[in-house]
Short mmCIF file of C-alpha atoms in Angstrom, two decimals:
data_model
loop_
_atom_site.label_atom_id
_atom_site.label_comp_id
_atom_site.label_asym_id
_atom_site.label_seq_id
_atom_site.Cartn_x
_atom_site.Cartn_y
_atom_site.Cartn_z
CA MET A 1 -24.85 -10.31 -39.00
CA GLN A 2 -21.59 -9.19 -40.54
CA SER A 3 -21.46 -6.00 -38.50
CA LEU A 4 -22.31 -7.86 -35.29
CA PHE A 5 -19.48 -10.31 -35.86
CA GLN A 6 -17.02 -7.54 -36.54
CA GLN A 7 -18.08 -5.68 -33.44
CA ASN A 8 -17.39 -8.76 -31.33
CA VAL A 9 -13.93 -9.20 -32.76
CA SER A 10 -13.02 -5.62 -32.06
CA LEU A 11 -14.48 -5.98 -28.56
CA THR A 12 -12.08 -8.82 -27.78
CA LEU A 13 -9.23 -6.81 -29.20
CA ARG A 14 -10.22 -3.85 -27.07
CA LEU A 15 -10.39 -6.06 -23.97
CA ILE A 16 -6.86 -7.27 -24.64
CA ILE A 17 -5.65 -3.67 -24.98
CA VAL A 18 -7.41 -2.69 -21.75
CA MET A 19 -5.95 -5.70 -19.92
CA ILE A 20 -2.43 -4.84 -21.06
CA THR A 21 -2.97 -1.21 -19.98
CA CYS A 22 -4.27 -2.29 -16.56
CA ILE A 23 -1.44 -4.72 -15.91
CA THR A 24 1.13 -2.10 -16.95
CA LEU A 25 -0.51 0.47 -14.67
CA MET A 26 -0.54 -1.96 -11.75
CA THR A 27 3.10 -2.90 -12.25
CA ILE A 28 4.19 0.75 -12.42
CA ASP A 29 2.03 1.64 -9.43
CA HIS A 30 3.44 -1.24 -7.40
CA ARG A 31 7.08 -0.63 -8.21
CA GLN A 32 7.36 3.14 -8.61
CA GLN A 33 5.95 6.33 -7.22
CA THR A 34 5.44 8.06 -10.57
CA LEU A 35 1.67 7.60 -10.68
CA ASN A 36 1.12 9.15 -7.25
CA SER A 37 0.69 12.65 -8.66
CA ILE A 38 -2.16 11.52 -10.94
CA ARG A 39 -3.65 9.62 -8.05
CA SER A 40 -3.59 12.63 -5.76
CA LEU A 41 -4.90 14.94 -8.49
CA ILE A 42 -7.95 12.77 -9.21
CA GLY A 43 -8.25 12.03 -5.50
CA SER A 44 -8.43 15.74 -4.62
CA TYR A 45 -10.81 16.89 -7.30
CA ILE A 46 -13.14 13.94 -7.91
CA ILE A 47 -12.99 11.43 -5.08
CA TYR A 48 -12.72 13.85 -2.15
CA PRO A 49 -15.90 15.79 -3.07
CA LEU A 50 -17.73 12.45 -3.43
CA GLN A 51 -16.47 11.27 -0.05
CA TYR A 52 -17.47 14.60 1.41
CA ILE A 53 -21.02 14.36 0.03
CA VAL A 54 -21.39 10.75 1.11
CA THR A 55 -20.32 11.41 4.69
CA ILE A 56 -22.71 14.37 5.07
CA PRO A 57 -25.58 12.22 6.48
CA VAL A 58 -23.26 10.63 9.04
CA ARG A 59 -21.82 13.97 10.10
CA THR A 60 -25.28 15.53 10.22
CA LEU A 61 -26.48 12.73 12.48
CA ASP A 62 -23.46 13.22 14.74
CA HIS A 63 -24.09 16.92 14.83
CA ALA A 64 -27.81 16.43 15.48
CA SER A 65 -27.20 14.00 18.33
CA GLU A 66 -24.82 16.53 19.84
CA SER A 67 -27.24 19.42 19.60
CA LEU A 68 -30.15 17.32 20.80
CA ALA A 69 -28.29 16.00 23.83
CA SER A 70 -30.26 16.69 26.97
CA ARG A 71 -29.27 19.47 29.32
CA ARG A 72 -28.65 16.97 32.07
CA ALA A 73 -26.23 14.95 29.96
CA LEU A 74 -24.42 18.12 28.99
CA LEU A 75 -24.15 19.20 32.61
CA THR A 76 -22.73 15.83 33.63
CA GLU A 77 -20.25 15.93 30.78
CA ASN A 78 -19.33 19.49 31.62
CA GLU A 79 -18.72 18.50 35.24
CA GLN A 80 -16.61 15.55 34.13
CA LEU A 81 -14.57 17.66 31.77
CA ARG A 82 -14.02 20.28 34.45
CA THR A 83 -12.67 17.66 36.83
CA GLU A 84 -10.47 16.24 34.12
CA ASN A 85 -9.25 19.69 33.22
CA LEU A 86 -8.36 20.40 36.84
CA GLN A 87 -6.42 17.15 37.10
CA LEU A 88 -4.60 17.84 33.85
CA GLN A 89 -3.76 21.36 34.95
CA THR A 90 -2.30 20.06 38.20
CA GLN A 91 -0.14 17.69 36.23
CA GLN A 92 0.77 20.48 33.88
CA LEU A 93 2.01 22.58 36.84
CA LYS A 94 4.49 19.92 37.70
CA LEU A 95 5.35 19.46 34.05
CA ALA A 96 6.36 23.10 33.65
CA SER A 97 8.91 22.89 36.45
CA LEU A 98 10.10 19.52 35.21
CA ARG A 99 10.56 20.92 31.73
CA GLN A 100 12.64 23.78 33.06
CA GLU A 101 14.72 21.43 35.12
CA ASN A 102 15.19 19.21 32.10
CA ALA A 103 16.29 22.15 29.97
CA ARG A 104 18.76 23.22 32.70
CA LEU A 105 20.20 19.74 32.94
CA ARG A 106 20.49 19.52 29.16
CA GLU A 107 22.30 22.83 29.15
CA LEU A 108 24.69 21.48 31.78
CA LEU A 109 25.34 18.51 29.54
CA HIS A 110 25.71 20.77 26.48
CA SER A 111 23.26 18.63 24.56
CA SER A 112 20.73 20.07 22.19
CA SER A 113 17.40 20.61 23.82
CA ASP A 114 13.96 19.73 22.64
CA VAL A 115 12.49 22.52 20.61
CA GLY A 116 8.97 21.23 21.01
CA GLU A 117 6.30 20.16 18.62
CA ASN A 118 3.57 21.79 16.68
CA THR A 119 0.26 20.00 16.32
CA LEU A 120 -2.95 20.33 14.37
CA VAL A 121 -6.24 18.59 14.98
CA ALA A 122 -7.69 16.76 11.97
CA GLU A 123 -10.97 14.98 11.58
CA VAL A 124 -11.24 11.45 10.24
CA ILE A 125 -13.44 11.48 7.14
CA THR A 126 -13.49 7.80 6.30
CA VAL A 127 -11.96 4.64 7.59
CA ASP A 128 -13.98 2.50 5.22
CA GLN A 129 -11.40 1.87 2.61
CA ASP A 130 -10.06 -1.33 1.21
CA PHE A 131 -10.88 -3.92 3.85
CA TYR A 132 -7.38 -5.34 3.78
CA LYS A 133 -5.58 -2.06 4.17
CA GLN A 134 -5.68 -0.34 7.54
CA GLN A 135 -5.96 3.22 6.39
CA ILE A 136 -7.86 6.38 7.31
CA ILE A 137 -8.60 9.55 5.35
CA ILE A 138 -8.35 12.83 7.26
CA ASN A 139 -9.60 16.28 6.31
CA LYS A 140 -6.26 18.12 6.32
CA GLY A 141 -3.98 18.17 3.30
CA GLU A 142 -1.17 19.95 1.51
CA TYR A 143 -3.00 23.21 2.07
CA HIS A 144 -2.51 22.85 5.83
CA GLY A 145 1.14 21.87 5.51
CA VAL A 146 0.72 18.12 5.85
CA TYR A 147 3.67 16.21 4.40
CA LEU A 148 4.43 12.62 3.43
CA GLY A 149 5.58 10.48 6.35
CA GLN A 150 4.16 12.82 8.99
CA ALA A 151 3.22 11.19 12.29
CA VAL A 152 -0.47 10.94 13.19
CA ILE A 153 -1.40 10.45 16.85
CA ASP A 154 -4.56 10.49 18.91
CA ALA A 155 -5.17 11.32 22.56
CA SER A 156 -3.76 8.01 23.75
CA GLY A 157 -0.97 7.08 21.37
CA VAL A 158 0.56 6.88 17.92
CA MET A 159 -1.90 6.02 15.16
CA GLY A 160 0.15 5.94 11.99
CA GLN A 161 1.79 8.02 9.33
CA ILE A 162 0.70 9.97 6.27
CA ILE A 163 1.16 8.04 3.04
CA GLU A 164 -0.73 10.19 0.57
CA VAL A 165 -1.26 13.94 0.54
CA ASN A 166 -4.00 15.60 -1.47
CA ARG A 167 -4.98 19.25 -1.54
CA HIS A 168 -7.50 19.18 1.29
CA SER A 169 -7.29 15.62 2.55
CA SER A 170 -4.68 12.98 3.15
CA ALA A 171 -4.46 9.27 3.80
CA ALA A 172 -2.72 7.83 6.84
CA LEU A 173 -1.52 4.24 7.13
CA LEU A 174 -2.28 2.88 10.60
CA ILE A 175 0.41 1.15 12.65
CA SER A 176 -1.71 -2.01 12.54
CA ASP A 177 -1.40 -2.39 8.76
CA ALA A 178 0.58 -5.46 7.78
CA SER A 179 3.00 -3.35 5.74
CA HIS A 180 3.74 -0.91 8.58
CA ALA A 181 6.54 -1.11 11.12
CA LEU A 182 7.89 1.45 13.56
CA PRO A 183 10.85 1.54 15.97
CA LEU A 184 9.92 1.35 19.66
CA GLN A 185 11.57 1.40 23.02
CA SER A 186 10.37 0.06 26.33
CA ASN A 187 9.61 2.89 28.72
CA ARG A 188 10.76 0.81 31.70
CA SER A 189 13.81 -1.05 30.52
CA GLY A 190 14.80 0.81 27.38
CA THR A 191 14.73 -2.37 25.27
CA ARG A 192 14.58 -1.39 21.62
CA THR A 193 12.40 -3.26 19.16
CA ILE A 194 10.30 -2.89 16.04
CA ALA A 195 6.53 -3.14 16.07
CA GLN A 196 4.96 -4.63 13.00
CA GLY A 197 1.25 -4.51 12.24
CA LYS A 198 -0.64 -7.63 11.32
CA GLY A 199 -3.92 -6.30 9.92
CA ASN A 200 -5.65 -6.50 13.29
CA PRO A 201 -6.35 -3.12 14.96
CA ASN A 202 -5.83 -4.62 18.41
CA GLU A 203 -2.53 -6.39 17.99
CA LEU A 204 1.05 -5.67 16.96
CA ASP A 205 4.03 -8.02 16.73
CA LEU A 206 7.23 -6.93 18.45
CA LEU A 207 10.12 -8.27 16.41
CA HIS A 208 13.61 -9.49 17.23
CA ILE A 209 13.34 -9.67 20.99
CA PRO A 210 15.80 -12.17 22.47
CA ASN A 211 14.53 -14.96 24.69
CA ASN A 212 16.20 -13.55 27.78
CA THR A 213 14.22 -10.34 27.46
CA GLY A 214 13.21 -8.26 30.45
CA LEU A 215 9.92 -7.29 28.86
CA GLN A 216 6.82 -8.08 30.85
CA PRO A 217 3.15 -7.93 29.93
CA GLY A 218 1.89 -4.44 30.71
CA ASP A 219 5.13 -2.65 29.80
CA LEU A 220 4.55 0.60 27.94
CA MET A 221 6.32 0.82 24.59
CA ILE A 222 7.10 4.34 23.34
CA THR A 223 8.47 5.61 20.04
CA SER A 224 12.25 5.66 20.11
CA GLY A 225 12.59 8.34 17.46
CA LEU A 226 15.16 6.22 15.64
CA GLY A 227 14.85 6.59 11.90
CA GLY A 228 13.64 10.13 12.35
CA ARG A 229 10.13 9.51 11.13
CA PHE A 230 8.21 9.49 14.38
CA PRO A 231 8.95 12.00 17.15
CA PRO A 232 10.37 10.23 20.23
CA ASN A 233 8.58 9.44 23.49
CA TYR A 234 5.01 9.03 22.32
CA PRO A 235 3.22 5.98 23.76
CA VAL A 236 2.45 3.32 21.15
CA ALA A 237 1.48 0.03 22.72
CA LEU A 238 1.27 -2.03 25.88
CA VAL A 239 3.00 -5.41 25.85
CA ALA A 240 0.24 -8.01 25.92
CA ASN A 241 1.99 -11.31 25.78
CA VAL A 242 5.55 -12.60 26.04
CA VAL A 243 6.10 -16.20 24.95
CA ILE A 244 9.63 -17.48 25.41
CA GLN A 245 10.45 -19.93 22.64
CA PRO A 246 13.35 -22.13 23.74
CA GLY A 247 15.26 -23.41 20.73
CA LYS A 248 14.31 -20.43 18.63
CA GLN A 249 16.29 -17.27 18.28
CA PHE A 250 13.65 -14.79 19.38
CA ALA A 251 10.72 -14.66 21.76
CA LYS A 252 7.22 -14.15 20.43
CA VAL A 253 5.96 -10.86 21.82
CA THR A 254 2.66 -9.19 21.00
CA ALA A 255 1.39 -5.78 22.09
CA THR A 256 -1.88 -3.87 22.09
CA PRO A 257 -1.85 -0.36 20.59
CA THR A 258 -2.79 2.32 23.11
CA ALA A 259 -4.34 4.51 20.41
CA ARG A 260 -7.93 3.73 19.58
CA LEU A 261 -7.12 2.82 16.00
CA ASP A 262 -10.62 1.81 14.95
CA LYS A 263 -12.57 4.34 17.00
CA SER A 264 -10.87 7.72 17.00
CA ARG A 265 -12.79 10.49 15.30
CA GLU A 266 -10.19 13.19 15.74
CA VAL A 267 -6.47 12.81 15.31
CA LEU A 268 -3.46 15.06 15.84
CA LEU A 269 -0.86 15.78 13.20
CA VAL A 270 2.60 16.40 14.64
CA TRP A 271 5.32 18.63 13.27
CA PRO A 272 8.40 17.63 15.27
CA ASN A 273 11.13 20.15 16.08
CA THR A 274 9.02 23.22 15.51
CA PRO A 275 8.26 25.54 18.40
CA PRO A 276 4.58 25.29 19.29
CA GLN A 277 2.48 28.25 18.19
CA LYS A 278 0.03 29.63 20.66
CA MET B 1 -31.63 16.68 -25.44
CA ASN B 2 -30.60 14.25 -28.11
CA SER B 3 -30.59 10.54 -27.50
CA ALA B 4 -26.83 9.96 -27.31
CA LEU B 5 -26.33 12.74 -24.78
CA ARG B 6 -29.25 11.46 -22.75
CA HIS B 7 -27.71 7.99 -22.65
CA PHE B 8 -24.36 9.41 -21.66
CA TRP B 9 -25.73 11.38 -18.72
CA THR B 10 -28.07 8.68 -17.44
CA ILE B 11 -25.40 5.99 -17.49
CA ASN B 12 -22.66 8.15 -15.99
CA LEU B 13 -24.88 9.53 -13.26
CA THR B 14 -26.07 6.08 -12.19
CA LEU B 15 -22.48 4.87 -12.16
CA MET B 16 -21.51 7.93 -10.08
CA VAL B 17 -24.26 7.12 -7.58
CA ALA B 18 -23.04 3.50 -7.47
CA LEU B 19 -19.51 4.78 -6.74
CA MET B 20 -20.87 6.94 -3.93
CA LEU B 21 -22.73 3.96 -2.46
CA THR B 22 -19.41 2.12 -2.47
CA LEU B 23 -17.82 5.00 -0.53
CA PHE B 24 -20.69 5.28 1.95
CA PRO B 25 -19.33 4.77 5.47
CA LEU B 26 -20.44 1.55 7.14
CA PRO B 27 -19.66 0.31 10.64
CA ASN B 28 -16.63 -1.95 10.79
CA TRP B 29 -18.54 -5.20 11.22
CA ALA B 30 -20.67 -4.50 8.12
CA GLU B 31 -17.69 -3.66 5.94
CA PRO B 32 -17.14 -7.18 4.48
CA PHE B 33 -20.82 -7.36 3.51
CA ARG B 34 -20.79 -4.32 1.26
CA PRO B 35 -22.22 -5.21 -2.16
CA GLU B 36 -20.23 -4.32 -5.26
CA TRP B 37 -22.54 -1.53 -6.35
CA LEU B 38 -20.42 -0.16 -9.18
CA THR B 39 -19.87 -3.56 -10.77
CA LEU B 40 -23.59 -4.35 -10.51
CA ALA B 41 -24.52 -1.09 -12.23
CA ILE B 42 -21.99 -1.69 -15.01
CA ILE B 43 -23.29 -5.24 -15.45
CA TYR B 44 -26.84 -3.94 -15.83
CA TRP B 45 -25.92 -1.36 -18.48
CA CYS B 46 -23.72 -3.81 -20.39
CA MET B 47 -26.59 -6.23 -20.50
CA SER B 48 -29.41 -3.90 -21.44
CA LEU B 49 -27.69 -1.17 -23.47
CA PRO B 50 -24.54 -2.79 -24.89
CA LYS B 51 -24.30 -0.11 -27.58
CA ALA B 52 -24.26 2.79 -25.14
CA ILE B 53 -21.61 1.58 -22.72
CA GLY B 54 -18.25 0.06 -23.46
CA LEU B 55 -14.92 -0.86 -22.02
CA ARG B 56 -13.89 2.80 -21.96
CA THR B 57 -16.55 3.77 -19.40
CA SER B 58 -15.86 0.61 -17.39
CA PHE B 59 -12.15 1.37 -17.37
CA THR B 60 -12.67 5.00 -16.28
CA PHE B 61 -14.91 4.06 -13.39
CA GLY B 62 -12.64 1.19 -12.46
CA VAL B 63 -9.71 3.60 -12.12
CA LEU B 64 -11.86 5.98 -10.05
CA LEU B 65 -12.76 3.08 -7.77
CA ASP B 66 -9.08 2.18 -7.48
CA ILE B 67 -8.21 5.68 -6.38
CA ALA B 68 -11.12 5.80 -3.95
CA MET B 69 -10.25 2.45 -2.39
CA GLY B 70 -6.50 2.91 -2.36
CA THR B 71 -5.86 -0.27 -4.35
CA LEU B 72 -3.30 -0.55 -7.14
CA LEU B 73 -4.19 1.65 -10.11
CA GLY B 74 -5.82 -0.62 -12.67
CA GLN B 75 -6.80 -3.41 -10.31
CA HIS B 76 -10.54 -2.73 -10.17
CA ALA B 77 -10.38 -1.41 -13.73
CA LEU B 78 -9.09 -4.79 -14.91
CA GLY B 79 -11.71 -6.77 -12.97
CA ILE B 80 -14.59 -4.57 -14.05
CA CYS B 81 -13.50 -4.58 -17.71
CA ILE B 82 -13.33 -8.38 -17.77
CA ILE B 83 -16.84 -8.59 -16.28
CA ALA B 84 -18.09 -5.94 -18.74
CA TYR B 85 -16.61 -7.99 -21.56
CA ILE B 86 -18.40 -11.17 -20.42
CA PHE B 87 -21.74 -9.38 -20.27
CA LEU B 88 -21.27 -7.36 -23.47
CA LYS B 89 -20.36 -10.51 -25.37
CA ASN B 90 -23.30 -12.56 -24.07
CA HIS B 91 -25.90 -9.86 -23.49
CA GLN B 92 -28.45 -11.37 -25.88
CA ARG B 93 -28.32 -14.72 -24.12
CA ILE B 94 -28.21 -13.46 -20.51
CA ARG B 95 -31.07 -11.02 -21.06
CA LEU B 96 -33.42 -13.95 -21.69
CA TYR B 97 -32.53 -15.85 -18.52
CA PRO B 98 -34.86 -15.77 -15.51
CA ILE B 99 -33.79 -13.27 -12.87
CA VAL B 100 -32.52 -15.87 -10.38
CA GLN B 101 -30.31 -17.43 -13.01
CA GLN B 102 -29.01 -13.98 -13.91
CA GLY B 103 -28.15 -13.56 -10.25
CA PHE B 104 -26.04 -16.72 -10.36
CA ILE B 105 -24.18 -15.53 -13.43
CA VAL B 106 -23.56 -12.18 -11.71
CA MET B 107 -22.12 -14.05 -8.73
CA ILE B 108 -19.85 -16.18 -10.90
CA ALA B 109 -18.60 -13.10 -12.73
CA LEU B 110 -17.88 -11.37 -9.40
CA LEU B 111 -16.13 -14.49 -8.10
CA ILE B 112 -13.88 -14.47 -11.17
CA LYS B 113 -13.01 -10.86 -10.34
CA GLN B 114 -12.32 -11.65 -6.69
CA ILE B 115 -10.16 -14.65 -7.52
CA LEU B 116 -8.19 -12.41 -9.88
CA PHE B 117 -7.83 -9.92 -7.00
CA LEU B 118 -6.70 -12.71 -4.70
CA TRP B 119 -3.95 -13.41 -7.18
CA ILE B 120 -2.96 -9.72 -7.29
CA TYR B 121 -3.01 -9.57 -3.47
CA GLY B 122 -0.80 -12.65 -3.45
CA ILE B 123 1.74 -10.97 -5.71
CA THR B 124 1.70 -7.76 -3.67
CA LYS B 125 1.88 -9.77 -0.41
CA ARG B 126 -1.41 -8.68 1.13
CA ALA B 127 -3.47 -11.83 1.49
CA PRO B 128 -6.86 -11.66 3.28
CA GLU B 129 -7.17 -13.73 6.46
CA ASN B 130 -10.72 -14.94 6.23
CA LEU B 131 -11.63 -16.30 2.80
CA TRP B 132 -15.31 -16.69 3.69
CA LEU B 133 -15.61 -13.01 4.48
CA TYR B 134 -13.50 -12.20 1.45
CA PHE B 135 -15.98 -13.80 -0.93
CA MET B 136 -18.99 -12.39 0.92
CA PRO B 137 -19.54 -9.36 -1.40
CA SER B 138 -20.17 -11.69 -4.36
CA ILE B 139 -22.84 -13.60 -2.46
CA ILE B 140 -24.50 -10.43 -1.14
CA SER B 141 -24.44 -8.98 -4.67
CA MET B 142 -26.16 -12.10 -6.00
CA LEU B 143 -28.90 -11.78 -3.38
CA LEU B 144 -29.34 -8.10 -4.21
CA TRP B 145 -29.35 -8.58 -7.99
CA PRO B 146 -33.17 -8.88 -8.48
CA TRP B 147 -33.64 -5.62 -6.58
CA VAL B 148 -30.84 -3.81 -8.41
CA TYR B 149 -32.26 -5.07 -11.69
CA ALA B 150 -35.75 -3.75 -10.86
CA VAL B 151 -34.45 -0.33 -9.79
CA MET B 152 -32.20 0.03 -12.82
CA ARG B 153 -35.00 -1.04 -15.16
CA ASP B 154 -37.19 1.66 -13.64
CA ILE B 155 -34.46 4.24 -14.16
CA GLN B 156 -34.01 3.13 -17.73
CA GLY B 157 -37.77 3.17 -18.31
CA ARG B 158 -38.08 6.69 -16.96
CA PHE B 159 -35.07 8.39 -18.51
CA LEU B 160 -34.43 6.37 -21.66
CA PRO B 161 -37.94 5.35 -22.79
CA ALA B 162 -36.98 4.81 -26.44
CA HIS B 163 -35.08 1.67 -25.56
CA ARG B 164 -37.73 -0.17 -23.59
#
């Protein structure tokens, strides 16, 4: 009995030590960035392999459904893609001349011209993280040149930014996360604002818009490039709702992200101001 | 293989599998219903082999879970260690309870952990919107407990027969 009693006492003592350790860790982690290196080390070498193994069945199923798709379906898709490609190429034709014209005009104005952007396609490994954090893990990391704060976009708009870089994977915070905000500009009127996430993948709050705003539902909001984190002129959201609040300082404006935040399988990483490599 | 090594590998491998189950991708609607696999596995080992598992293992796996989930380092570790402590301290009593009653105790322990998390989320300004969905994992884990218990007992019976 004596030994049992002693073991219990030391157990309580050990719990207290563990609790103090945990609370210290949490405080440091919340206030400073010093633990991030440990986090990314363990993340790269223990968690990433586990995530990789766990997502194998899902990826295999995806792959299988692709390879088992009927010939007819493939033909239809092929046809569709060809049409789309043709349309895009036509637009591209115009774009080339427009770009040249733009460069000429910029030269006339003696302003620095756009160098262009380099992109890399990354695959989303998991979105199933902490339920209250809108975050995705992608399969490109430090090895591929990904850096902290890099913009992540998909085919239809801005998705988020990189918040954690591991060796072969990285985590991106989505624009819909409650702790994320990015500077925007209306494509039509040029009104500048800030879009803040609210934890809902289909809604953003646009902050500090005066009541006499010219914004209308359906307006396209694009990145303004202010702050230097996101490259300018990428579509972000469509204004969904403008509620004028007389007596209050600002109107209540919400917008719907154009990117498919909860559905995209592939995302693009953008390196701004680097000439695109062919 | 000697007994201590055998215990070490069996326990750590089951906990690893539980961690992988936690990482397994689910569709978005099913996400709030994910049971707390790792905590359940730790509860089972604390209850049935209190000598072979301790706060150190619980802490290690808690930190791994924190890194995997992107929560604050130490958050899950703290919750899991407190639960491990409750079950280590009372293992002789809880082992004798009928399985349904054990399930209730598991749920209460998980609720304690989630309320603690709610507090941490409050401090770090990330409160969940829907409290019903937030507490769902505890309830699902309670419903799954008899099954988890049976599976884990089988594993123990097969790989660690000396302790049956």
